[in-house]
Amino acid sequence: MIVIKLIIESFVFAFTALKSNLLRTTLSLLGVTIGIFAIIVVFTLVDSLERSINDSLSFLGRTNVDIRRFPISFDGNMPWWDYWRRPYSTYEEYEFLRDNLQNAEGITIFAFNSVTPKYKNNSSSDITLLGVAYTHDGVYNDFPDLDGRYFTLEECQSGRNVAIIGNRTRKEVFEKLDPIGRQIKIKGQKFTVIGVVPEQGAGLLGETSKDENIWIPFKSFSRINYIGTGAGRGIEPYITVKGLESDIGLVKIEYELKGLVRKIRGLRPKENDNFAINRQQAILNQIGSFFDVLSTGGWLIGGFSILIGGFGIANIMFVSVRERTNIIGIQKSLGAKNYFILFQFLFESIFLAVIGGGVGLLLVYGVTFIPLGSLELSLSVKNIVLGVGVAGFIGMASGIIPAAIAARLDPVIAIRTQ
């Protein structure tokens, strides 16, 4: 009961202080408001941006690893032209890995280039043509809610001229016609459309949207394009392996891939790898590190404002103690304990800071309604709790000294103070 009584009385005193000295209190709380706004708006932007980028990069796959010539990061021990001269991955390597991998959930090989598909007098420029294996859909979720059907195993093995198109090709090439069953011309070859991917929209990073893709079997792609063997000549295929969720850190799949690729390429024990195994999660981790730096910047920017706001609240509390010294003496003469006086002013300081922080959070909430294109801002519960928590801590830190001074006042001297 005593705690409830303290909270109620402190709230009443805080409200009275706000009402009687509105301008002074508002100016003093402005620092906390700006500080909380600066910190939380940065965190909100960072969280929203990170979420949007992760969604945009979700196609990479958290458990996916790639076999490529170049690593994600270079160690400096090898010149770039040695990486450039490395051999490309091949369809035979894909088949060998597909048949021998034990720690993989899926595997695919794919290659791509830019084409201009045509249907009668209509065409669509700068469309990405991807040649994929039958197992592609088990690694990349490229075909959610596919209108039509996916490739059959026989179509992929024999290299049939069948295609799955994105929404942009459907609109620009076929207009209002139903494209399924019709033939589209790609690099002089006719391909029968068997599926249409629903509209996906552009990603935050401006990466190629699935709306601008056309998928065909890898062997069909190889027939109409020059697949190179290495040294930057021709189109380079890429092999991607989807690891098991139970493989923490993808350690097992990396070791297994390294051994199998070295075996099929005939590398001797003392020879260096002529390939790189890249984890897609490494890209997401690098992005996460960048956002950590932005968050630190948010703390630094908002920290100075909050510090100034804390001094403002401390000033209010010192003035409040001086103005209510006579009341404190009366309360003590009637039996009020030191901790009652201490908590009374401490709660008042916290309430004042939380009010300032609450206004800052309201401003952040208002910012979330500003249209920023494909970036959707949202104020999370985590950031709300953080804002209120930081404001409460600042209020407690700012009010502890004035509250302690009030609690130690001599009741006789305090009553005589005018």
mmCIF file of C-alpha atoms in Angstrom, residues 142-303:
data_model
loop_
_atom_site.group_PDB
_atom_site.id
_atom_site.type_symbol
_atom_site.label_atom_id
_atom_site.label_comp_id
_atom_site.label_asym_id
_atom_site.label_seq_id
_atom_site.Cartn_x
_atom_site.Cartn_y
_atom_site.Cartn_z
ATOM 1 C CA ASP A 142 11.755 -18.585 -56.561
ATOM 2 C CA PHE A 143 8.303 -19.948 -57.336
ATOM 3 C CA PRO A 144 5.814 -19.170 -54.560
ATOM 4 C CA ASP A 145 2.177 -19.471 -55.695
ATOM 5 C CA LEU A 146 3.273 -20.347 -59.219
ATOM 6 C CA ASP A 147 0.542 -19.942 -61.802
ATOM 7 C CA GLY A 148 0.972 -23.012 -63.967
ATOM 8 C CA ARG A 149 3.568 -25.655 -63.181
ATOM 9 C CA TYR A 150 7.266 -26.232 -62.511
ATOM 10 C CA PHE A 151 9.677 -28.101 -64.815
ATOM 11 C CA THR A 152 9.514 -31.880 -64.921
ATOM 12 C CA LEU A 153 12.636 -33.975 -64.390
ATOM 13 C CA GLU A 154 12.490 -35.193 -67.986
ATOM 14 C CA GLU A 155 12.277 -31.617 -69.324
ATOM 15 C CA CYS A 156 15.407 -30.632 -67.400
ATOM 16 C CA GLN A 157 17.393 -33.759 -68.276
ATOM 17 C CA SER A 158 16.618 -33.501 -71.984
ATOM 18 C CA GLY A 159 16.833 -29.699 -72.167
ATOM 19 C CA ARG A 160 13.313 -29.046 -73.457
ATOM 20 C CA ASN A 161 12.416 -25.532 -74.579
ATOM 21 C CA VAL A 162 10.036 -24.685 -71.746
ATOM 22 C CA ALA A 163 10.026 -21.505 -69.665
ATOM 23 C CA ILE A 164 8.650 -19.941 -66.500
ATOM 24 C CA ILE A 165 8.272 -16.177 -66.828
ATOM 25 C CA GLY A 166 8.065 -13.280 -64.405
ATOM 26 C CA ASN A 167 5.295 -10.724 -64.154
ATOM 27 C CA ARG A 168 7.019 -8.016 -66.197
ATOM 28 C CA THR A 169 7.459 -10.336 -69.178
ATOM 29 C CA ARG A 170 3.827 -11.396 -68.869
ATOM 30 C CA LYS A 171 2.598 -7.784 -68.947
ATOM 31 C CA GLU A 172 4.930 -6.368 -71.595
ATOM 32 C CA VAL A 173 5.115 -9.319 -73.965
ATOM 33 C CA PHE A 174 1.713 -10.971 -73.651
ATOM 34 C CA GLU A 175 -0.262 -7.952 -72.392
ATOM 35 C CA LYS A 176 -3.781 -9.249 -71.588
ATOM 36 C CA LEU A 177 -3.282 -12.710 -73.088
ATOM 37 C CA ASP A 178 -2.886 -15.812 -70.963
ATOM 38 C CA PRO A 179 0.785 -16.732 -71.596
ATOM 39 C CA ILE A 180 0.590 -20.366 -70.440
ATOM 40 C CA GLY A 181 0.855 -22.675 -73.424
ATOM 41 C CA ARG A 182 2.008 -19.914 -75.778
ATOM 42 C CA GLN A 183 5.486 -19.747 -77.273
ATOM 43 C CA ILE A 184 7.960 -16.962 -76.509
ATOM 44 C CA LYS A 185 11.075 -16.367 -78.602
ATOM 45 C CA ILE A 186 14.389 -16.134 -76.732
ATOM 46 C CA LYS A 187 17.625 -15.661 -78.715
ATOM 47 C CA GLY A 188 15.957 -17.014 -81.820
ATOM 48 C CA GLN A 189 14.578 -20.125 -80.075
ATOM 49 C CA LYS A 190 10.913 -20.728 -79.261
ATOM 50 C CA PHE A 191 10.085 -21.671 -75.668
ATOM 51 C CA THR A 192 6.689 -22.820 -74.443
ATOM 52 C CA VAL A 193 5.524 -20.933 -71.323
ATOM 53 C CA ILE A 194 4.498 -23.416 -68.616
ATOM 54 C CA GLY A 195 4.308 -21.101 -65.593
ATOM 55 C CA VAL A 196 4.036 -17.486 -64.475
ATOM 56 C CA VAL A 197 5.456 -16.146 -61.198
ATOM 57 C CA PRO A 198 3.057 -13.662 -59.513
ATOM 58 C CA GLU A 199 4.215 -10.059 -59.130
ATOM 59 C CA GLN A 200 6.977 -9.769 -56.515
ATOM 60 C CA GLY A 201 7.859 -6.077 -56.601
ATOM 61 C CA ALA A 202 11.270 -4.409 -56.396
ATOM 62 C CA GLY A 203 13.616 -4.954 -53.469
ATOM 63 C CA LEU A 204 15.016 -2.218 -51.245
ATOM 64 C CA LEU A 205 18.533 -2.586 -52.652
ATOM 65 C CA GLY A 206 17.416 -2.235 -56.247
ATOM 66 C CA GLU A 207 18.413 -5.814 -56.982
ATOM 67 C CA THR A 208 16.883 -7.587 -59.969
ATOM 68 C CA SER A 209 13.293 -8.463 -59.153
ATOM 69 C CA LYS A 210 11.870 -11.889 -59.933
ATOM 70 C CA ASP A 211 9.372 -9.979 -62.065
ATOM 71 C CA GLU A 212 12.225 -9.428 -64.533
ATOM 72 C CA ASN A 213 13.352 -13.071 -64.689
ATOM 73 C CA ILE A 214 12.732 -15.958 -67.054
ATOM 74 C CA TRP A 215 13.683 -19.471 -65.958
ATOM 75 C CA ILE A 216 14.525 -22.305 -68.370
ATOM 76 C CA PRO A 217 16.249 -25.699 -67.873
ATOM 77 C CA PHE A 218 20.029 -25.418 -67.521
ATOM 78 C CA LYS A 219 20.696 -27.651 -70.543
ATOM 79 C CA SER A 220 18.397 -25.475 -72.663
ATOM 80 C CA PHE A 221 20.320 -22.431 -71.468
ATOM 81 C CA SER A 222 23.639 -24.114 -72.365
ATOM 82 C CA ARG A 223 22.410 -24.788 -75.874
ATOM 83 C CA ILE A 224 21.674 -21.133 -76.686
ATOM 84 C CA ASN A 225 24.530 -19.570 -74.669
ATOM 85 C CA TYR A 226 28.266 -20.123 -74.462
ATOM 86 C CA ILE A 227 29.081 -21.661 -71.069
ATOM 87 C CA GLY A 228 32.766 -20.982 -70.419
ATOM 88 C CA THR A 229 35.354 -23.150 -68.682
ATOM 89 C CA GLY A 230 37.354 -20.521 -66.847
ATOM 90 C CA ALA A 231 39.603 -17.440 -67.004
ATOM 91 C CA GLY A 232 36.605 -15.150 -67.456
ATOM 92 C CA ARG A 233 35.624 -16.591 -70.836
ATOM 93 C CA GLY A 234 31.944 -17.221 -71.490
ATOM 94 C CA ILE A 235 29.095 -17.339 -68.991
ATOM 95 C CA GLU A 236 30.032 -18.682 -65.564
ATOM 96 C CA PRO A 237 27.715 -21.214 -63.854
ATOM 97 C CA TYR A 238 27.313 -21.218 -60.073
ATOM 98 C CA ILE A 239 26.656 -24.145 -57.774
ATOM 99 C CA THR A 240 24.683 -23.491 -54.590
ATOM 100 C CA VAL A 241 24.187 -26.042 -51.826
ATOM 101 C CA LYS A 242 21.549 -25.758 -49.128
ATOM 102 C CA GLY A 243 22.891 -27.044 -45.815
ATOM 103 C CA LEU A 244 20.972 -28.756 -43.039
ATOM 104 C CA GLU A 245 19.429 -26.696 -40.242
ATOM 105 C CA SER A 246 21.070 -29.075 -37.767
ATOM 106 C CA ASP A 247 24.526 -28.259 -39.162
ATOM 107 C CA ILE A 248 25.452 -25.412 -36.797
ATOM 108 C CA GLY A 249 27.745 -22.970 -38.559
ATOM 109 C CA LEU A 250 27.529 -25.114 -41.730
ATOM 110 C CA VAL A 251 30.810 -26.741 -40.693
ATOM 111 C CA LYS A 252 29.951 -30.244 -41.913
ATOM 112 C CA ILE A 253 28.763 -29.191 -45.352
ATOM 113 C CA GLU A 254 31.799 -26.952 -45.894
ATOM 114 C CA TYR A 255 34.266 -29.751 -45.055
ATOM 115 C CA GLU A 256 32.331 -32.237 -47.180
ATOM 116 C CA LEU A 257 32.102 -29.845 -50.137
ATOM 117 C CA LYS A 258 35.797 -29.040 -49.969
ATOM 118 C CA GLY A 259 36.750 -32.717 -50.034
ATOM 119 C CA LEU A 260 34.379 -33.633 -52.879
ATOM 120 C CA VAL A 261 35.262 -30.665 -55.097
ATOM 121 C CA ARG A 262 38.986 -31.296 -54.637
ATOM 122 C CA LYS A 263 38.380 -34.933 -55.544
ATOM 123 C CA ILE A 264 36.438 -34.281 -58.751
ATOM 124 C CA ARG A 265 38.954 -31.628 -59.846
ATOM 125 C CA GLY A 266 41.860 -33.973 -59.205
ATOM 126 C CA LEU A 267 43.730 -31.678 -56.831
ATOM 127 C CA ARG A 268 46.737 -33.200 -55.077
ATOM 128 C CA PRO A 269 47.056 -32.958 -51.274
ATOM 129 C CA LYS A 270 49.634 -30.141 -51.416
ATOM 130 C CA GLU A 271 47.833 -28.148 -54.108
ATOM 131 C CA ASN A 272 45.798 -25.126 -53.082
ATOM 132 C CA ASP A 273 42.046 -24.990 -53.654
ATOM 133 C CA ASN A 274 41.097 -23.565 -57.045
ATOM 134 C CA PHE A 275 37.624 -22.635 -55.803
ATOM 135 C CA ALA A 276 35.988 -20.699 -52.959
ATOM 136 C CA ILE A 277 33.169 -21.825 -50.676
ATOM 137 C CA ASN A 278 31.129 -18.798 -49.641
ATOM 138 C CA ARG A 279 28.479 -18.765 -46.955
ATOM 139 C CA GLN A 280 25.627 -16.378 -47.726
ATOM 140 C CA GLN A 281 25.183 -15.782 -44.000
ATOM 141 C CA ALA A 282 28.573 -14.038 -44.069
ATOM 142 C CA ILE A 283 27.037 -11.300 -46.231
ATOM 143 C CA LEU A 284 24.186 -10.852 -43.755
ATOM 144 C CA ASN A 285 26.690 -10.744 -40.860
ATOM 145 C CA GLN A 286 28.670 -7.979 -42.581
ATOM 146 C CA ILE A 287 25.461 -6.019 -43.049
ATOM 147 C CA GLY A 288 24.629 -6.577 -39.366
ATOM 148 C CA SER A 289 28.034 -5.141 -38.375
ATOM 149 C CA PHE A 290 27.296 -2.042 -40.433
ATOM 150 C CA PHE A 291 23.996 -1.555 -38.617
ATOM 151 C CA ASP A 292 25.761 -1.944 -35.272
ATOM 152 C CA VAL A 293 27.882 1.074 -36.200
ATOM 153 C CA LEU A 294 24.742 3.052 -37.084
ATOM 154 C CA SER A 295 23.177 2.112 -33.744
ATOM 155 C CA THR A 296 26.288 3.300 -31.897
ATOM 156 C CA GLY A 297 26.011 6.580 -33.777
ATOM 157 C CA GLY A 298 22.407 6.856 -32.614
ATOM 158 C CA TRP A 299 23.477 6.435 -29.005
ATOM 159 C CA LEU A 300 26.167 9.118 -29.394
ATOM 160 C CA ILE A 301 23.819 11.591 -31.076
ATOM 161 C CA GLY A 302 20.989 11.083 -28.601
ATOM 162 C CA GLY A 303 23.265 10.707 -25.589
#
